[in-house]
PDB file of C-alpha atoms in Angstrom:
ATOM      1  CA  MET H   1      94.431  82.063  74.740  1.00 43.00           C
ATOM      2  CA  LYS H   2      95.645  85.109  76.643  1.00 52.00           C
ATOM      3  CA  PRO H   3      98.861  84.765  78.643  1.00 50.00           C
ATOM      4  CA  LEU H   4      98.514  84.572  82.407  1.00 62.00           C
ATOM      5  CA  LEU H   5      99.354  87.778  84.197  1.00 75.00           C
ATOM      6  CA  GLY H   6     100.343  86.072  87.424  1.00 83.00           C
ATOM      7  CA  PRO H   7      98.645  84.386  90.345  1.00 87.00           C
ATOM      8  CA  ALA H   8      95.266  85.729  91.389  1.00 88.00           C
ATOM      9  CA  ARG H   9      95.786  88.489  93.936  1.00 93.00           C
ATOM     10  CA  VAL H  10      92.911  87.581  96.216  1.00 94.00           C
ATOM     11  CA  ARG H  11      92.920  87.132  99.990  1.00 94.00           C
ATOM     12  CA  PHE H  12      90.178  85.831 102.247  1.00 93.00           C
ATOM     13  CA  GLY H  13      89.827  86.360 105.969  1.00 91.00           C
ATOM     14  CA  ALA H  14      89.050  83.687 108.529  1.00 88.00           C
ATOM     15  CA  ASP H  15      85.382  84.722 108.784  1.00 89.00           C
ATOM     16  CA  PRO H  16      83.540  84.382 105.462  1.00 86.00           C
ATOM     17  CA  ALA H  17      80.465  85.997 107.084  1.00 87.00           C
ATOM     18  CA  ALA H  18      82.310  89.255 107.844  1.00 91.00           C
ATOM     19  CA  ALA H  19      80.912  92.405 106.179  1.00 93.00           C
ATOM     20  CA  VAL H  20      84.035  92.380 103.976  1.00 95.00           C
ATOM     21  CA  ALA H  21      85.598  88.918 104.061  1.00 94.00           C
ATOM     22  CA  GLY H  22      88.558  89.604 101.774  1.00 95.00           C
ATOM     23  CA  ALA H  23      89.806  91.516  98.762  1.00 97.00           C
ATOM     24  CA  TRP H  24      90.705  90.964  95.130  1.00 96.00           C
ATOM     25  CA  TYR H  25      93.237  93.093  93.235  1.00 96.00           C
ATOM     26  CA  PRO H  26      92.926  92.309  89.515  1.00 95.00           C
ATOM     27  CA  TYR H  27      95.822  93.169  87.217  1.00 94.00           C
ATOM     28  CA  THR H  28      93.641  94.867  84.585  1.00 91.00           C
ATOM     29  CA  VAL H  29      90.106  96.142  84.045  1.00 91.00           C
ATOM     30  CA  GLN H  30      89.443  93.006  81.955  1.00 88.00           C
ATOM     31  CA  LEU H  31      87.759  91.234  84.868  1.00 89.00           C
ATOM     32  CA  ALA H  32      86.280  88.520  82.666  1.00 88.00           C
ATOM     33  CA  ASP H  33      89.812  87.422  81.731  1.00 89.00           C
ATOM     34  CA  GLU H  34      90.912  87.249  85.372  1.00 91.00           C
ATOM     35  CA  LEU H  35      87.736  85.912  86.965  1.00 92.00           C
ATOM     36  CA  PRO H  36      88.465  82.201  86.315  1.00 91.00           C
ATOM     37  CA  GLY H  37      91.797  82.418  88.173  1.00 91.00           C
ATOM     38  CA  MET H  38      90.206  84.259  91.078  1.00 93.00           C
ATOM     39  CA  LEU H  39      87.373  81.723  91.252  1.00 93.00           C
ATOM     40  CA  MET H  40      89.844  78.834  91.243  1.00 91.00           C
ATOM     41  CA  THR H  41      91.567  80.356  94.255  1.00 90.00           C
ATOM     42  CA  ALA H  42      88.210  81.090  95.922  1.00 90.00           C
ATOM     43  CA  ARG H  43      86.989  77.522  95.395  1.00 90.00           C
ATOM     44  CA  SER H  44      89.665  76.106  97.677  1.00 85.00           C
ATOM     45  CA  LEU H  45      88.747  78.596 100.407  1.00 83.00           C
ATOM     46  CA  VAL H  46      84.974  79.080 100.217  1.00 87.00           C
ATOM     47  CA  GLY H  47      83.772  76.204  98.041  1.00 88.00           C
ATOM     48  CA  GLU H  48      82.166  76.069  94.619  1.00 92.00           C
ATOM     49  CA  VAL H  49      80.907  79.530  93.636  1.00 94.00           C
ATOM     50  CA  SER H  50      77.357  79.424  92.277  1.00 94.00           C
ATOM     51  CA  GLY H  51      76.672  83.157  91.983  1.00 94.00           C
ATOM     52  CA  ILE H  52      78.450  86.487  91.584  1.00 94.00           C
ATOM     53  CA  ASP H  53      77.046  89.976  92.114  1.00 93.00           C
ATOM     54  CA  VAL H  54      78.748  93.385  91.907  1.00 91.00           C
ATOM     55  CA  ASN H  55      77.822  96.912  93.034  1.00 88.00           C
ATOM     56  CA  TRP H  56      79.267  98.891  90.123  1.00 83.00           C
ATOM     57  CA  THR H  57      78.183  99.521  86.543  1.00 80.00           C
ATOM     58  CA  SER H  58      81.493  99.966  84.687  1.00 81.00           C
ATOM     59  CA  PHE H  59      84.727  98.799  86.246  1.00 83.00           C
ATOM     60  CA  ARG H  60      86.679 100.323  83.353  1.00 84.00           C
ATOM     61  CA  ARG H  61      85.847 103.822  84.546  1.00 86.00           C
ATOM     62  CA  LEU H  62      86.714 103.347  88.218  1.00 88.00           C
ATOM     63  CA  PRO H  63      89.758 105.328  89.335  1.00 91.00           C
ATOM     64  CA  GLY H  64      92.161 103.940  91.906  1.00 92.00           C
ATOM     65  CA  LEU H  65      91.013 103.898  95.510  1.00 93.00           C
ATOM     66  CA  ASP H  66      93.754 106.429  96.234  1.00 92.00           C
ATOM     67  CA  SER H  67      92.388 108.888  93.661  1.00 92.00           C
ATOM     68  CA  PRO H  68      90.545 112.074  94.655  1.00 90.00           C
ATOM     69  CA  ASP H  69      87.812 110.844  92.265  1.00 90.00           C
ATOM     70  CA  SER H  70      87.499 107.501  94.028  1.00 88.00           C
ATOM     71  CA  PRO H  71      83.874 106.476  94.567  1.00 85.00           C
ATOM     72  CA  GLU H  72      82.425 106.924  98.050  1.00 87.00           C
ATOM     73  CA  THR H  73      81.180 103.341  97.861  1.00 89.00           C
ATOM     74  CA  PRO H  74      84.132 101.064  97.116  1.00 93.00           C
ATOM     75  CA  PRO H  75      83.557  98.336  94.508  1.00 95.00           C
ATOM     76  CA  LEU H  76      82.308  95.119  96.101  1.00 96.00           C
ATOM     77  CA  MET H  77      81.721  91.646  94.735  1.00 96.00           C
ATOM     78  CA  THR H  78      79.639  89.019  96.467  1.00 95.00           C
ATOM     79  CA  LEU H  79      80.259  85.352  95.846  1.00 95.00           C
ATOM     80  CA  THR H  80      77.556  82.838  96.702  1.00 94.00           C
ATOM     81  CA  ALA H  81      79.141  79.544  97.676  1.00 89.00           C
ATOM     82  CA  GLY H  82      77.616  76.660  99.561  1.00 84.00           C
ATOM     83  CA  GLY H  83      74.558  78.666 100.584  1.00 85.00           C
ATOM     84  CA  ARG H  84      76.546  81.529 102.073  1.00 88.00           C
ATOM     85  CA  VAL H  85      77.479  84.924 100.676  1.00 92.00           C
ATOM     86  CA  VAL H  86      81.075  86.144 100.851  1.00 93.00           C
ATOM     87  CA  THR H  87      81.793  89.814 100.150  1.00 95.00           C
ATOM     88  CA  LEU H  88      85.085  90.950  98.622  1.00 96.00           C
ATOM     89  CA  LEU H  89      86.431  94.444  98.149  1.00 97.00           C
ATOM     90  CA  VAL H  90      87.541  94.687  94.509  1.00 96.00           C
ATOM     91  CA  ILE H  91      90.571  96.956  94.289  1.00 96.00           C
ATOM     92  CA  PRO H  92      90.702  98.755  90.928  1.00 95.00           C
ATOM     93  CA  PRO H  93      94.022  98.136  89.132  1.00 94.00           C
ATOM     94  CA  ARG H  94      94.662 101.897  88.996  1.00 93.00           C
ATOM     95  CA  THR H  95      95.152 101.834  92.780  1.00 96.00           C
ATOM     96  CA  ALA H  96      98.764 102.233  93.923  1.00 95.00           C
ATOM     97  CA  SER H  97     100.264  98.827  94.645  1.00 94.00           C
ATOM     98  CA  SER H  98     101.319  99.856  98.170  1.00 93.00           C
ATOM     99  CA  LEU H  99      97.727 100.745  99.122  1.00 95.00           C
ATOM    100  CA  ALA H 100      96.417  97.627  97.374  1.00 96.00           C
ATOM    101  CA  ALA H 101      98.842  95.415  99.321  1.00 93.00           C
ATOM    102  CA  THR H 102      97.749  97.028 102.584  1.00 93.00           C
ATOM    103  CA  LEU H 103      94.073  96.556 101.674  1.00 95.00           C
ATOM    104  CA  LEU H 104      94.661  92.881 100.814  1.00 95.00           C
ATOM    105  CA  ARG H 105      96.355  92.319 104.179  1.00 93.00           C
ATOM    106  CA  GLN H 106      93.765  94.221 106.216  1.00 93.00           C
ATOM    107  CA  ALA H 107      90.776  92.671 104.443  1.00 94.00           C
ATOM    108  CA  SER H 108      92.131  89.201 105.153  1.00 92.00           C
ATOM    109  CA  GLY H 109      92.923  89.979 108.772  1.00 86.00           C
ATOM    110  CA  ALA H 110      96.656  89.391 108.266  1.00 80.00           C
ATOM    111  CA  VAL H 111      98.970  90.685 110.954  1.00 69.00           C
ATOM    112  CA  ILE H 112     100.699  93.890 109.915  1.00 68.00           C
ATOM    113  CA  ALA H 113     104.097  94.910 111.274  1.00 65.00           C
ATOM    114  CA  ASP H 114     103.850  97.352 114.163  1.00 64.00           C
ATOM    115  CA  GLY H 115     105.418 100.349 112.425  1.00 60.00           C
ATOM    116  CA  ARG H 116     103.078 100.114 109.459  1.00 64.00           C
ATOM    117  CA  CYS H 117      99.967 100.310 111.658  1.00 68.00           C
ATOM    118  CA  HIS H 118     100.624 104.012 112.138  1.00 69.00           C
ATOM    119  CA  SER H 119     101.276 104.892 108.501  1.00 80.00           C
ATOM    120  CA  LEU H 120      99.011 107.090 106.401  1.00 86.00           C
ATOM    121  CA  GLU H 121      98.587 104.179 103.969  1.00 87.00           C
ATOM    122  CA  PHE H 122      97.354 101.920 106.773  1.00 89.00           C
ATOM    123  CA  ARG H 123      94.852 104.530 107.938  1.00 90.00           C
ATOM    124  CA  ARG H 124      93.658 105.154 104.380  1.00 92.00           C
ATOM    125  CA  ALA H 125      93.102 101.409 103.933  1.00 94.00           C
ATOM    126  CA  GLU H 126      91.176 101.287 107.221  1.00 93.00           C
ATOM    127  CA  ARG H 127      88.869 104.088 106.062  1.00 94.00           C
ATOM    128  CA  ILE H 128      88.248 102.361 102.725  1.00 95.00           C
ATOM    129  CA  LEU H 129      87.429  99.066 104.454  1.00 94.00           C
ATOM    130  CA  VAL H 130      85.073 100.796 106.896  1.00 94.00           C
ATOM    131  CA  ARG H 131      83.209 102.380 103.968  1.00 94.00           C
ATOM    132  CA  ALA H 132      83.144  99.013 102.178  1.00 94.00           C
ATOM    133  CA  GLY H 133      81.795  97.290 105.289  1.00 94.00           C
ATOM    134  CA  LEU H 134      79.065  99.890 105.741  1.00 93.00           C
ATOM    135  CA  SER H 135      78.079  99.551 102.090  1.00 91.00           C
ATOM    136  CA  ALA H 136      78.015  95.754 102.319  1.00 90.00           C
ATOM    137  CA  THR H 137      75.858  95.902 105.451  1.00 88.00           C
ATOM    138  CA  ARG H 138      73.398  98.307 103.780  1.00 86.00           C
ATOM    139  CA  GLU H 139      73.174  96.109 100.677  1.00 78.00           C
ATOM    140  CA  ALA H 140      72.636  92.938 102.747  1.00 74.00           C
ATOM    141  CA  GLY H 141      70.031  94.558 104.999  1.00 65.00           C
TER     142      GLY H 141
END
């Protein structure tokens, strides 16, 4: 059995029907190893997950979301739980931890300290979440 890397870094917002209802920041590109922990956390928030879908072909090749080579369409994962679909932004582990933390907070609707709302990192996270929301809306429509 592989050692645990730490608690699942996943946050959900108050509205599971939002275009992007949260974010997950895995520790490694070995998503299969981390998925059970993420699903355990998700179960308490959205219910029993009966389906998972993703919009990328190889997570191993994805650069960080702060990379110049970052994909135009951010990686998304949809969880089907209790008849509803919840969309998460999946933050590649190569993403700088400061941007990832900001994305986790913004995707979950957490309040962010006033000074940070004007930072470049905050604005970058906003742009990524807007692109993710547009992609999720296109895929759902």
